[in-house]
Amino acid sequence: TTMLPPPPPLLLMPSLLRRAETLLDRLIIVVAAYPGLITLLVMMVGRPRLLLSSSSSTTKDDDALLQLKSDSTTSLRKPSDASSDYTSSRKQTTNSNHKLTPKHQFPKGWQTFSYDHIRHHFNCRQRSKDMNKPLPSLDDWNFMRRTYTQIVDNTIKPWNDDLIPPTLGYSIVPGVPVPPPYYAKLSPGKGRGLFASRYIKEGELVHDGTVSDIIFPNAMKFREFVFSLPRDFSCDAAEWVWMQPLEKGGDYHLLIGINISALMNSGGKDWHDEEGKTVNAVPESGYEGKFYATRDIEEGEEILTDYD
């Protein structure tokens, strides 16, 4: 029998409903509070399969892209040192007319660009430093998902099978429309992050990447994906991608989350700030996709992992 996560307490409902972006989001939150309706929805919708695409392991080309070393996976998350005069075009996050960049407009030699070369090309350092860039809208997430489906893999099960929109995360139990116990928030001057939507007990599942993460089959598809996107999206995708094995001793794979889980920040020693943020959600190993609370997390506290 599948153990369902606890529904949001009724006292939290007004707060959760205020954060919902659409009428559908609000309906989902209300449904999540009443398990009887969940059972009915599961029977109607069915149990979607995992979103992981079929993929190959990393190749020499992947290593060239990301300059992979045995201890260098953190480079996928850290801002590049590339200089930039780029100013973030924030208007695009509310524009429903996003357009793909045709391949003939890709930069010369894009097929051999390394990770740092990609960030330098798009001048991503300034966007990384912009602590006031808005949260991705539902249009933004859906645009990135359509791009992945069109450019990378059109065989994966459509995301719209999940009743939880990417602005709220995903169904942490496949087929059960209950989001993870966090929400996305922009803190002016501090940037985007994830915050606990309720009290989370030590040892509780906080995030399940085996349900929400997707895999790039190879480095070339990742390059084509980022160069097909508008500049802000390209920089975000480059910041959100990482590499990890999916099993002990296994090959490394390129992964990304195209929902608010991508906004989880690090509290590791290399990311420590003056406020003393500390890690509170990590996987059990370097090849696991499930993140558990390392201690009790209070409602409203930022969810922090360790990129290292």
Coordinates of C-alpha atoms in Angstrom, one line a residue:
T1 CA 0.0 0.0 0.0
T2 CA 1.4 3.4 -1.0
M3 CA 1.8 5.8 1.9
L4 CA 0.3 9.2 1.0
P5 CA 1.9 12.4 2.3
P6 CA -0.2 14.2 4.8
P7 CA -2.7 16.7 3.3
P8 CA -2.1 20.4 4.2
P9 CA -3.7 21.2 7.5
L10 CA -6.9 23.3 7.1
L11 CA -5.3 26.2 8.9
L12 CA -2.7 26.4 6.1
M13 CA -5.2 26.4 3.4
P14 CA -5.7 30.2 3.1
S15 CA -1.9 30.7 2.9
L16 CA -1.5 28.0 0.2
L17 CA -4.4 29.3 -1.8
R18 CA -2.9 32.8 -1.9
R19 CA 0.3 31.4 -3.4
A20 CA -1.6 29.5 -6.1
E21 CA -1.2 31.1 -9.5
T22 CA -4.3 29.8 -11.3
L23 CA -7.8 28.5 -10.5
L24 CA -6.5 25.0 -11.3
D25 CA -3.7 25.4 -8.7
R26 CA -6.3 26.4 -6.1
L27 CA -8.5 23.4 -7.0
I28 CA -5.5 21.1 -6.6
I29 CA -4.7 22.4 -3.1
V30 CA -8.3 22.0 -2.0
V31 CA -8.5 18.5 -3.4
A32 CA -5.2 17.7 -1.6
A33 CA -6.8 18.5 1.7
Y34 CA -9.5 15.8 1.2
P35 CA -8.1 12.3 0.6
G36 CA -11.4 10.9 -0.5
L37 CA -11.4 13.2 -3.6
I38 CA -7.7 12.2 -4.2
T39 CA -8.7 8.5 -4.5
L40 CA -11.4 9.4 -7.1
L41 CA -9.0 11.5 -9.1
V42 CA -6.4 8.7 -9.2
M43 CA -9.0 6.3 -10.5
M44 CA -9.9 8.8 -13.2
V45 CA -6.4 9.9 -14.2
G46 CA -4.5 6.7 -13.8
R47 CA -0.9 6.4 -12.6
P48 CA 1.6 8.2 -14.8
R49 CA 5.0 6.7 -15.4
L50 CA 8.2 8.4 -14.3
L51 CA 9.3 11.4 -16.4
L52 CA 12.8 10.1 -16.8
S53 CA 13.6 9.8 -20.5
S54 CA 15.6 7.0 -22.1
S55 CA 19.2 8.0 -22.0
S56 CA 22.7 6.9 -22.6
S57 CA 25.6 7.4 -20.2
T58 CA 28.1 10.2 -20.5
T59 CA 30.7 10.0 -23.3
K60 CA 33.9 11.8 -24.0
D61 CA 31.8 14.5 -25.6
D62 CA 29.9 14.9 -22.3
D63 CA 33.2 15.2 -20.4
A64 CA 34.3 17.9 -22.9
L65 CA 31.1 19.8 -22.4
L66 CA 31.2 19.9 -18.7
Q67 CA 34.9 19.3 -18.1
L68 CA 33.9 16.5 -15.7
K69 CA 36.3 15.5 -13.0
S70 CA 35.7 13.1 -10.2
D71 CA 35.0 15.9 -7.7
S72 CA 33.8 18.7 -10.1
T73 CA 30.0 18.2 -10.2
T74 CA 29.6 21.4 -8.2
S75 CA 30.8 23.4 -11.2
L76 CA 27.4 22.8 -12.8
R77 CA 25.8 24.9 -10.2
K78 CA 28.4 27.6 -9.4
P79 CA 28.3 30.9 -11.4
S80 CA 30.9 31.3 -14.1
D81 CA 33.6 33.9 -13.8
A82 CA 32.9 35.1 -17.3
S83 CA 32.5 38.9 -17.4
S84 CA 29.3 40.4 -18.7
D85 CA 27.4 43.6 -19.4
Y86 CA 24.2 41.6 -19.9
T87 CA 21.0 43.1 -18.3
S88 CA 18.3 40.6 -17.5
S89 CA 15.3 41.0 -19.7
R90 CA 12.7 40.3 -17.0
K91 CA 9.7 41.1 -19.3
Q92 CA 10.1 37.7 -21.0
T93 CA 8.9 35.9 -17.8
T94 CA 5.4 37.1 -18.5
N95 CA 5.5 36.8 -22.3
S96 CA 3.4 33.9 -23.7
N97 CA 5.0 34.3 -27.1
H98 CA 8.4 32.8 -26.4
K99 CA 10.1 31.7 -29.6
L100 CA 12.8 29.1 -30.2
T101 CA 16.1 30.1 -31.8
P102 CA 16.5 28.3 -35.2
K103 CA 19.6 26.2 -35.5
H104 CA 21.0 28.4 -38.3
Q105 CA 21.3 31.2 -35.7
F106 CA 23.3 29.1 -33.3
P107 CA 26.9 30.4 -32.8
K108 CA 29.6 28.9 -35.0
G109 CA 31.1 25.8 -33.4
W110 CA 28.2 25.4 -30.9
Q111 CA 28.6 21.6 -31.2
T112 CA 31.9 21.8 -29.2
F113 CA 31.0 24.4 -26.6
S114 CA 32.0 23.5 -23.0
Y115 CA 29.7 24.4 -20.1
D116 CA 31.7 27.5 -19.2
H117 CA 31.8 28.5 -22.9
I118 CA 28.0 28.3 -23.0
R119 CA 27.7 30.5 -20.0
H120 CA 30.2 33.0 -21.4
H121 CA 28.4 33.1 -24.7
F122 CA 25.1 34.0 -23.1
N123 CA 26.8 36.3 -20.5
C124 CA 25.0 34.4 -17.7
R125 CA 27.1 35.8 -14.8
Q126 CA 25.0 39.0 -14.6
R127 CA 21.8 37.0 -14.5
S128 CA 23.1 34.7 -11.8
K129 CA 23.9 37.8 -9.8
D130 CA 20.5 39.4 -10.3
M131 CA 18.8 38.7 -7.0
N132 CA 15.5 40.3 -8.1
K133 CA 14.7 38.3 -11.3
P134 CA 11.2 37.0 -11.0
L135 CA 10.0 33.5 -10.5
P136 CA 9.3 31.6 -13.7
S137 CA 5.7 31.8 -14.6
L138 CA 3.5 28.9 -15.7
D139 CA 4.1 30.0 -19.3
D140 CA 7.8 29.9 -18.8
W141 CA 7.9 26.4 -17.3
N142 CA 5.6 25.1 -20.1
F143 CA 7.7 26.7 -22.8
M144 CA 10.8 25.0 -21.4
R145 CA 9.0 21.7 -21.3
R146 CA 7.7 22.1 -24.8
T147 CA 11.3 22.9 -25.9
Y148 CA 12.6 19.8 -24.2
T149 CA 10.0 17.6 -25.9
Q150 CA 10.6 19.2 -29.3
I151 CA 14.4 19.3 -29.2
V152 CA 15.5 16.5 -27.0
D153 CA 12.9 13.7 -26.6
N154 CA 9.4 13.6 -27.9
T155 CA 8.7 10.1 -26.6
I156 CA 8.4 11.0 -22.9
K157 CA 4.9 11.0 -21.3
P158 CA 3.5 14.5 -21.5
W159 CA 3.8 16.6 -18.4
N160 CA 0.2 17.6 -18.5
D161 CA -0.7 14.1 -17.2
D162 CA 0.4 15.5 -13.8
L163 CA -2.4 17.6 -12.2
I164 CA 0.2 19.5 -10.2
P165 CA 1.5 22.5 -12.3
P166 CA 5.3 23.2 -12.4
T167 CA 4.6 26.4 -10.4
L168 CA 3.7 24.2 -7.5
G169 CA 6.2 21.4 -8.2
Y170 CA 4.9 18.0 -9.2
S171 CA 3.0 15.1 -7.7
I172 CA 5.5 13.8 -5.2
V173 CA 3.6 10.5 -5.3
P174 CA 2.9 9.7 -8.9
G175 CA -0.8 9.8 -9.7
V176 CA -1.7 11.5 -6.4
P177 CA -2.1 15.3 -6.9
V178 CA -0.3 16.4 -3.8
P179 CA 2.8 18.7 -4.3
P180 CA 6.1 18.5 -2.3
P181 CA 6.1 20.3 1.1
Y182 CA 7.6 23.5 -0.3
Y183 CA 6.7 26.5 -2.4
A184 CA 8.8 28.9 -4.5
K185 CA 9.3 32.5 -3.4
L186 CA 11.3 35.5 -4.5
S187 CA 13.0 37.3 -1.6
P188 CA 13.8 40.8 -2.8
G189 CA 17.5 41.3 -2.8
K190 CA 18.1 37.7 -2.0
G191 CA 16.8 35.8 -5.0
R192 CA 14.6 32.9 -5.7
G193 CA 14.3 29.9 -3.4
L194 CA 12.1 27.1 -2.0
F195 CA 10.4 27.4 1.4
A196 CA 8.6 24.8 3.6
S197 CA 4.9 25.0 3.2
R198 CA 4.4 23.2 6.5
Y199 CA 6.3 21.8 9.4
I200 CA 8.6 19.0 8.0
K201 CA 9.9 16.3 10.4
E202 CA 13.4 15.0 10.4
G203 CA 13.7 12.1 8.0
E204 CA 10.7 13.0 6.0
L205 CA 10.8 13.0 2.2
V206 CA 11.2 16.6 0.9
H207 CA 11.8 16.1 -2.8
D208 CA 11.8 13.1 -5.1
G209 CA 13.9 13.7 -8.2
T210 CA 13.1 10.1 -9.4
V211 CA 9.6 11.4 -10.2
S212 CA 10.4 14.9 -11.4
D213 CA 13.9 15.0 -13.0
I214 CA 14.5 14.4 -16.7
I215 CA 17.6 13.2 -18.4
F216 CA 19.5 14.5 -21.4
P217 CA 20.5 11.5 -23.6
N218 CA 23.9 13.2 -24.4
A219 CA 25.8 16.5 -24.3
M220 CA 24.9 17.4 -27.9
K221 CA 21.2 17.4 -27.0
F222 CA 21.9 19.6 -24.0
R223 CA 23.7 22.1 -26.2
E224 CA 20.9 22.1 -28.8
F225 CA 18.4 22.6 -26.0
V226 CA 20.1 25.7 -24.4
F227 CA 20.9 27.3 -27.8
S228 CA 17.3 26.9 -28.8
L229 CA 16.1 28.9 -25.9
P230 CA 16.0 32.7 -25.4
R231 CA 18.9 34.0 -23.4
D232 CA 17.4 34.2 -19.9
F233 CA 16.0 30.7 -20.3
S234 CA 19.4 29.4 -21.5
C235 CA 21.1 30.9 -18.5
D236 CA 18.6 29.4 -16.2
A237 CA 18.9 25.9 -17.8
A238 CA 22.6 26.1 -17.6
E239 CA 22.3 26.9 -13.9
W240 CA 19.8 24.2 -13.1
V241 CA 21.5 21.3 -14.9
W242 CA 23.8 18.9 -13.1
M243 CA 25.5 15.5 -13.5
Q244 CA 25.2 12.4 -11.3
P245 CA 25.2 8.6 -11.6
L246 CA 21.8 7.0 -11.2
E247 CA 23.2 3.9 -9.4
K248 CA 26.2 3.0 -7.3
G249 CA 29.3 3.0 -9.5
G250 CA 27.2 3.9 -12.5
D251 CA 28.0 6.3 -15.3
Y252 CA 27.2 10.0 -15.0
H253 CA 24.1 11.5 -16.6
L254 CA 23.0 15.0 -17.4
L255 CA 19.8 15.9 -15.5
I256 CA 17.5 18.9 -15.1
G257 CA 14.3 19.6 -13.2
I258 CA 11.8 21.8 -15.2
N259 CA 9.6 22.8 -12.2
I260 CA 10.2 24.8 -9.1
S261 CA 12.4 22.1 -7.6
A262 CA 15.1 23.6 -9.8
L263 CA 15.1 26.7 -7.5
M264 CA 16.4 24.8 -4.5
N265 CA 19.5 26.6 -3.2
S266 CA 22.6 25.3 -1.5
G267 CA 23.6 25.8 2.1
G268 CA 26.9 24.0 1.7
K269 CA 30.2 25.3 3.0
D270 CA 31.1 26.9 -0.4
W271 CA 27.7 28.7 -0.4
H272 CA 27.6 29.8 3.2
D273 CA 26.4 33.4 3.7
E274 CA 26.3 35.9 6.6
E275 CA 22.9 34.7 7.7
G276 CA 24.3 31.3 8.6
K277 CA 22.0 29.2 6.3
T278 CA 22.6 25.5 6.8
V279 CA 21.7 22.4 4.8
N280 CA 18.4 20.7 5.8
A281 CA 17.5 18.4 2.8
V282 CA 19.9 16.0 1.1
P283 CA 19.8 12.6 -0.7
E284 CA 21.2 9.6 1.1
S285 CA 24.0 9.2 -1.4
G286 CA 25.5 10.9 -4.5
Y287 CA 23.4 8.7 -6.9
E288 CA 20.0 9.0 -5.1
G289 CA 17.3 11.3 -6.3
K290 CA 15.2 11.4 -3.1
F291 CA 16.0 14.2 -0.6
Y292 CA 15.2 13.8 3.1
A293 CA 15.0 16.3 5.9
T294 CA 18.2 16.1 7.9
R295 CA 16.5 17.9 10.8
D296 CA 13.1 19.3 11.7
I297 CA 12.2 22.2 9.3
E298 CA 9.8 24.9 10.4
E299 CA 7.1 26.2 8.1
G300 CA 8.4 29.1 6.1
E301 CA 12.1 28.0 6.5
E302 CA 14.1 27.9 3.3
I303 CA 14.8 24.4 1.9
L304 CA 18.6 24.1 1.4
T305 CA 20.6 21.2 0.0
D306 CA 24.3 20.8 -0.6
Y307 CA 25.6 21.1 -4.2
D308 CA 28.9 19.7 -3.1

